Amino acid sequence: MSRSRTDGGTDGGTDGAADGVAGGLAGGAGRGSRDGRPGPVAERPRALRRRTGRRAATEPAGPGSGDTLAFVESPVQLLNVLEWLHAHIGRGAGGPAGVTVVVLSNNDPMTRGQLRRMAELAREEGVGVRWEDARGGASAPLRTVASLSGALRRARRVVIGDPFSRYVQLLLALSRAPELVVVDDGTATMEFVAQLARGERLVRWHRSGSGGIGGVRDAVYAPVSAAARRRFTPGAGRSVEVFSSMPVEAPDGMTLRANDFAWTRRRFGPPALTRGADLVGTNLAETGVVDTEHYLRAVTALAREHGATRYFAHRRESTEKLHRLAEEAGLEIVRPELPLELIARRGPIGRSVVSFPSTVLHTLPLALAGTEVRVSACDIDPAWLTEGASPRAEGFLAVVTGTARDVHRLRSAPSAGQ
């Protein structure tokens, strides 16, 4: 499960880049490989191959003159901004010309590659894209915040993908926009809405403690975090909308709109279906939630039981783990160049898709509506959790699986612990 897709929507390693600034303020699928190593870049979707003579995806656009600024840090956030825009236009308000997406890029190569592909799709839709190397050195956060301050003050609407992001919370401190929209960053939306409704501070679900350096950073950052929580609370002259495909109930005063992946279904597909099954990977092991050996045995058991031949790797899974999966489970490791919802809709995709607790249990049935693909959920056995896993991990993962609609429930992977 990913810290930006499936484990509460975090890119946990990136928040530290914002701490120095906080102190001042507070006071198509990629080609697979059998060895698990990154393969060559996949053939681009036809929509991307059409483009000629346009600005590169990483070329910064000028500060948008539009009234909407959207901040994204992951590919799925940018996908959901496009979905929100499609639904927003459908309600008869606004248009792409008034929207500028600001990509706050990190240094992970897989993430940057997917973000570039998504930026191209956004530009195909007429959306302005501004690329910020927001974590390119110690001074990058300060430069980024300073360069965006003018556009933030002018914006009438701000759209964000990760309310837990310290970077985004810092930027919100500069905004007085009367409209705030939160789009999905995976299952993070579920925890965000629940914590906001309970009046709790915003903490990612997988965090197991706040001691040591992390505790010091939390203390320094507390005033900015508290200010952001107030900004997420609707009030006089300030509206908050949540645009989500997750099973959430909005707190009083907040507007909830459903994301049914209408833009994805319009733009791609329907997909060709293969006879076999596909497995969807997570980085629960990389985030310290699930023991790596248990995970490897579980995936191997699932592959054998369901006749799976392909494993769609999460962008933040380790190369070493993927190499072992290829060797031990005999799986073709596929590293997608776009979010899985787009890869699956474009096809080809297996008639059966199996996933552990993950965002895709909620999004794939929507993106693949009208096809014969069956999405199945495999629970995480509590025995697989590490000693350092958050006390909330077991319950949260069970909720992610239990609330998924239109999926087939499997027991935990057979013989995973043997």
XYZ file of C-alpha atoms in Angstrom:
418
model
C 0.000 0.000 0.000
C 1.326 3.381 -0.877
C 1.706 6.358 1.308
C 0.189 8.372 -1.499
C -2.385 5.963 -2.736
C -3.376 3.340 -0.293
C -2.117 3.885 3.175
C -3.803 7.127 4.039
C -2.518 9.064 1.083
C 0.943 9.927 2.253
C 4.230 10.621 0.693
C 5.543 10.528 4.210
C 9.158 11.000 3.271
C 8.430 14.314 1.577
C 6.814 16.226 4.398
C 10.160 16.912 6.025
C 11.033 19.277 3.186
C 8.433 21.690 4.508
C 9.638 21.750 8.102
C 12.236 24.471 7.610
C 9.646 26.794 6.113
C 7.202 25.861 8.866
C 9.562 27.107 11.508
C 9.472 30.597 10.021
C 5.718 30.611 9.573
C 5.088 29.287 13.077
C 7.297 31.370 14.584
C -0.591 2.211 -20.845
C 1.272 -0.080 -18.584
C 5.022 -0.063 -18.549
C 6.612 -3.069 -20.114
C 7.043 -5.821 -17.585
C 10.214 -7.550 -16.489
C 10.730 -10.947 -15.015
C 13.482 -9.786 -12.677
C 11.453 -7.038 -11.007
C 13.722 -4.267 -12.249
C 12.280 -1.269 -14.054
C 11.615 -2.049 -17.682
C 11.696 0.381 -20.594
C 9.085 3.094 -20.771
C 5.807 1.757 -22.078
C 4.259 2.727 -25.347
C 2.268 5.855 -24.765
C -1.496 5.960 -25.031
C -2.726 7.125 -28.432
C -3.946 10.357 -26.841
C -0.368 11.143 -25.835
C 1.213 10.078 -29.132
C -0.934 12.627 -30.991
C 0.836 15.513 -29.358
C 3.488 17.284 -31.401
C 5.214 20.614 -31.025
C 3.796 21.339 -27.575
C 5.464 22.339 -24.362
C 7.175 19.498 -22.509
C 5.338 18.206 -19.477
C 8.044 19.440 -17.126
C 8.334 22.935 -18.538
C 6.959 25.391 -15.972
C 3.908 27.275 -17.073
C 3.597 30.860 -15.986
C 1.550 31.722 -12.911
C -1.994 31.119 -14.044
C -4.319 34.026 -14.508
C -7.268 31.721 -13.782
C -9.259 31.711 -10.591
C -8.536 28.095 -9.602
C -5.228 26.708 -8.351
C -4.866 22.965 -7.852
C -1.916 21.499 -5.916
C -0.946 17.898 -6.600
C 1.927 15.754 -5.361
C 1.043 12.370 -6.867
C -0.281 11.077 -10.197
C -3.607 9.929 -8.758
C -4.195 13.374 -7.273
C -3.794 14.891 -10.732
C -6.151 12.268 -12.175
C -8.772 13.192 -9.607
C -8.361 16.896 -10.348
C -9.212 16.086 -13.979
C -12.206 14.064 -12.809
C -13.331 16.967 -10.610
C -12.949 19.406 -13.487
C -14.980 17.150 -15.791
C -17.781 16.944 -13.215
C -17.491 20.662 -12.426
C -17.975 21.648 -16.069
C -20.891 19.233 -16.218
C -22.577 21.260 -13.496
C -22.359 24.303 -15.762
C -19.648 26.232 -13.959
C -16.106 27.105 -14.922
C -13.835 25.533 -17.505
C -10.288 24.273 -17.987
C -8.988 27.663 -19.103
C -9.479 28.987 -15.588
C -7.571 26.154 -13.881
C -3.838 25.922 -13.219
C -2.465 22.696 -11.786
C 0.701 23.134 -9.740
C 2.728 19.919 -9.595
C 4.782 19.810 -6.385
C 7.155 17.139 -7.614
C 9.306 14.968 -5.382
C 12.531 13.196 -6.309
C 11.204 9.663 -6.827
C 11.793 8.686 -10.491
C 8.659 6.553 -10.829
C 6.467 9.274 -9.341
C 7.992 11.945 -11.556
C 7.508 9.784 -14.637
C 3.820 9.204 -13.919
C 3.335 12.876 -13.096
C 4.843 13.850 -16.461
C 2.420 11.549 -18.272
C -0.519 12.932 -16.297
C 0.636 16.500 -16.954
C 0.515 15.791 -20.685
C -3.032 14.469 -20.376
C -4.009 17.577 -18.398
C -2.640 19.839 -21.117
C -4.539 17.801 -23.704
C -7.667 18.821 -21.770
C -6.724 22.494 -21.941
C -5.555 22.729 -18.326
C -2.534 24.861 -17.499
C 0.247 22.972 -15.703
C 3.013 24.519 -13.644
C 5.822 22.163 -12.621
C 7.670 22.894 -9.383
C 10.734 20.901 -8.316
C 9.508 21.501 -4.816
C 12.014 19.209 -3.123
C 15.101 19.909 -5.208
C 17.408 20.925 -2.378
C 17.247 22.562 1.037
C 16.126 25.945 -0.306
C 13.526 24.562 -2.726
C 10.544 24.700 -0.327
C 11.138 28.358 0.489
C 11.574 29.265 -3.180
C 8.430 27.361 -4.125
C 6.273 28.956 -1.437
C 7.567 32.427 -2.331
C 6.982 31.942 -6.063
C 3.405 30.797 -5.510
C 2.376 33.415 -2.965
C 0.991 35.899 -5.516
C -1.077 33.325 -7.392
C -2.376 31.955 -4.097
C -3.590 35.342 -2.956
C -5.391 35.911 -6.272
C -7.066 32.509 -6.469
C -10.775 32.308 -5.726
C -10.708 28.527 -5.448
C -7.982 26.163 -4.246
C -8.082 22.439 -5.022
C -5.819 20.066 -3.099
C -5.177 16.349 -3.205
C -3.528 15.633 0.133
C -4.836 17.483 3.198
C -2.193 15.767 5.353
C 0.680 17.191 3.316
C 2.712 19.725 5.253
C 3.679 21.384 2.009
C 0.034 21.916 1.078
C -0.831 23.097 4.573
C 1.935 25.703 4.348
C 0.577 26.951 1.045
C -2.950 27.143 2.451
C -1.647 29.538 5.094
C -1.084 32.053 2.272
C -4.513 31.637 0.707
C -7.725 33.493 1.444
C -9.720 31.715 -1.253
C -13.411 31.444 -0.298
C -13.697 28.007 -1.970
C -11.641 24.972 -1.011
C -11.942 21.586 -2.742
C -10.355 18.338 -1.548
C -10.053 15.572 -4.142
C -9.095 12.002 -3.351
C -5.543 10.958 -2.639
C -6.490 7.351 -2.118
C -7.904 6.193 1.162
C -6.488 9.290 2.867
C -9.862 10.916 2.277
C -11.548 8.451 4.621
C -9.230 9.286 7.495
C -9.233 13.009 6.736
C -13.026 13.326 6.860
C -13.265 11.154 9.981
C -10.620 13.141 11.860
C -12.160 16.446 10.826
C -15.608 15.307 12.005
C -14.148 14.239 15.379
C -12.241 17.493 15.799
C -8.897 15.687 15.897
C -5.561 16.880 14.598
C -4.688 15.620 11.149
C -2.418 12.581 11.432
C -1.796 9.933 8.785
C -3.195 6.580 9.868
C 0.027 4.590 9.504
C 2.064 6.786 11.849
C 2.866 4.782 14.956
C 4.263 7.464 17.220
C 5.698 10.965 17.530
C 8.850 10.523 19.532
C 12.381 11.645 18.692
C 12.998 13.962 15.776
C 9.479 13.412 14.492
C 8.058 14.698 17.761
C 10.183 17.849 17.575
C 9.067 18.476 14.010
C 5.436 17.965 14.994
C 5.799 20.520 17.775
C 7.382 23.098 15.457
C 4.754 22.515 12.835
C 1.733 22.406 15.174
C 0.556 26.019 14.594
C 0.529 25.578 10.797
C -1.282 22.251 11.104
C -3.895 23.761 13.397
C -4.442 26.674 11.007
C -4.912 24.247 8.121
C -7.485 22.270 10.098
C -9.462 25.464 10.614
C -9.258 26.203 6.862
C -10.746 22.767 6.166
C -13.732 23.597 8.362
C -16.563 25.378 6.532
C -17.520 28.741 7.951
C -18.854 32.175 7.119
C -17.643 33.104 3.654
C -15.726 29.845 3.262
C -17.019 26.694 1.547
C -15.364 23.266 1.571
C -16.134 20.527 -0.947
C -14.902 16.923 -0.869
C -14.868 15.202 -4.252
C -14.447 11.526 -3.564
C -15.054 7.959 -4.670
C -14.515 6.784 -1.101
C -17.366 5.805 1.288
C -17.325 8.937 3.420
C -19.929 11.091 5.150
C -19.215 14.792 5.082
C -19.303 16.742 8.358
C -21.936 19.427 8.810
C -21.559 22.290 6.380
C -19.232 20.436 4.015
C -20.342 19.544 0.474
C -19.720 15.971 -0.676
C -19.725 15.150 -4.381
C -19.223 11.671 -5.820
C -16.351 10.892 -8.169
C -17.589 8.203 -10.571
C -14.566 8.371 -12.927
C -16.697 9.668 -15.788
C -13.714 11.418 -17.410
C -11.648 8.216 -17.351
C -14.454 6.222 -18.935
C -14.987 8.889 -21.587
C -11.302 9.219 -22.450
C -10.228 5.558 -22.484
C -11.548 2.125 -23.295
C -13.453 -0.024 -23.113
C -10.493 -2.352 -22.516
C -9.647 -5.671 -24.094
C -9.816 -8.433 -21.472
C -7.332 -11.246 -21.017
C -8.267 -14.678 -19.742
C -5.969 -14.615 -16.720
C -5.885 -12.697 -13.457
C -3.829 -9.636 -12.556
C -2.518 -8.814 -9.089
C -2.264 -5.253 -7.783
C 0.754 -4.483 -5.603
C 1.054 -2.300 -2.533
C 3.960 -0.971 -0.510
C 2.588 -1.949 2.877
C 5.920 -3.675 3.467
C 7.917 -0.565 2.530
C 5.901 1.559 4.958
C 6.567 -0.877 7.802
C 2.963 -2.022 8.177
C 3.281 -5.599 6.889
C 6.192 -7.998 7.277
C 7.976 -8.454 3.949
C 8.250 -12.243 4.187
C 4.535 -12.606 4.930
C 3.737 -10.353 1.986
C 5.906 -12.318 -0.430
C 4.321 -15.607 0.629
C 0.829 -14.128 0.338
C 1.398 -12.837 -3.185
C 2.912 -16.149 -4.258
C -0.091 -18.037 -2.858
C -2.566 -15.695 -4.552
C -0.784 -16.009 -7.895
C -0.983 -19.789 -7.751
C -4.607 -19.920 -6.597
C -5.903 -17.452 -9.199
C -3.563 -18.271 -12.075
C -2.167 -14.741 -12.128
C 0.734 -13.953 -14.420
C 1.105 -10.170 -14.020
C 1.797 -8.038 -10.969
C 1.099 -4.309 -11.289
C 3.711 -2.764 -9.006
C 3.037 0.296 -6.955
C 5.373 3.111 -7.890
C 7.007 3.073 -4.436
C 7.652 -0.639 -4.097
C 11.307 -1.562 -3.728
C 13.216 -3.098 -6.620
C 14.590 -5.791 -4.329
C 11.114 -6.935 -3.297
C 9.871 -6.906 -6.883
C 12.863 -8.975 -7.972
C 11.988 -11.582 -5.354
C 8.354 -11.631 -6.453
C 9.404 -12.265 -10.036
C 11.706 -15.098 -8.978
C 9.571 -16.728 -6.278
C 6.081 -16.222 -7.717
C 6.996 -16.361 -11.396
C 5.146 -13.098 -12.038
C 5.730 -10.570 -14.778
C 6.366 -7.284 -12.969
C 4.613 -4.377 -14.667
C 5.500 -0.814 -13.740
C 2.665 1.396 -14.992
C 3.371 4.789 -16.495
C -0.077 6.071 -15.443
C -2.381 5.490 -12.470
C -3.846 1.998 -12.516
C -7.380 3.283 -13.132
C -6.236 4.585 -16.537
C -4.081 1.555 -17.308
C -6.984 -0.794 -16.560
C -9.497 1.253 -18.545
C -7.164 1.428 -21.528
C -6.390 -2.295 -21.295
C -5.625 -5.020 -21.804
C -6.564 -6.091 -18.279
C -7.358 -9.452 -16.734
C -10.943 -10.575 -16.316
C -10.062 -10.923 -12.629
C -8.111 -8.304 -10.664
C -7.006 -9.142 -7.109
C -5.850 -6.526 -4.608
C -5.043 -6.208 -0.936
C -6.769 -3.351 1.008
C -6.211 -0.437 -1.310
C -7.761 2.525 -3.036
C -8.262 0.476 -6.196
C -10.916 -1.630 -4.449
C -13.035 1.529 -4.530
C -11.895 3.080 -7.820
C -11.468 0.187 -10.260
C -15.142 -0.905 -10.146
C -16.043 2.664 -11.163
C -13.389 3.023 -13.852
C -14.280 -0.421 -15.255
C -18.046 -0.015 -15.064
C -19.764 -1.759 -17.945
C -16.986 -4.323 -18.412
C -16.837 -7.935 -17.270
C -13.837 -7.426 -14.982
C -14.279 -8.777 -11.449
C -12.315 -6.999 -8.724
C -11.509 -9.118 -5.667
C -10.260 -8.052 -2.241
C -7.842 -10.092 -0.162
C -7.791 -9.192 3.532
C -4.601 -8.638 5.489
C -4.168 -11.272 8.178
C -3.370 -9.484 11.489
C -0.470 -11.914 11.921
C 1.260 -10.249 8.965
C 1.502 -6.861 10.727
C 4.888 -5.791 12.033
C 5.563 -4.944 15.665
C 6.054 -1.320 14.650
C 2.757 -0.999 12.794
C 0.368 1.675 14.009
C -2.257 0.443 16.494
C -4.839 1.754 14.037
C -3.507 -0.296 11.111
C -5.595 -3.450 11.533
C -8.876 -1.585 11.937
C -8.209 0.869 9.147
C -7.266 -1.832 6.638
C -10.389 -3.809 7.558
C -12.541 -0.732 6.925
C -10.910 -0.115 3.535
C -11.828 -3.636 2.441
C -15.178 -3.876 4.214
C -16.590 -0.671 2.741
C -15.591 -1.411 -0.861
C -18.600 -1.778 -3.133
C -18.959 -4.140 -6.091
C -15.959 -6.283 -5.155
C -15.630 -9.988 -4.418
C -14.331 -10.724 -0.921
C -11.570 -13.311 -0.511
C -10.182 -14.692 2.696
C -6.573 -13.804 3.470
C -4.115 -15.407 1.104
C -3.910 -19.187 1.531
C -0.868 -20.570 3.338
C 0.599 -17.057 3.551
C 2.122 -17.700 6.942
C 3.610 -21.118 6.123
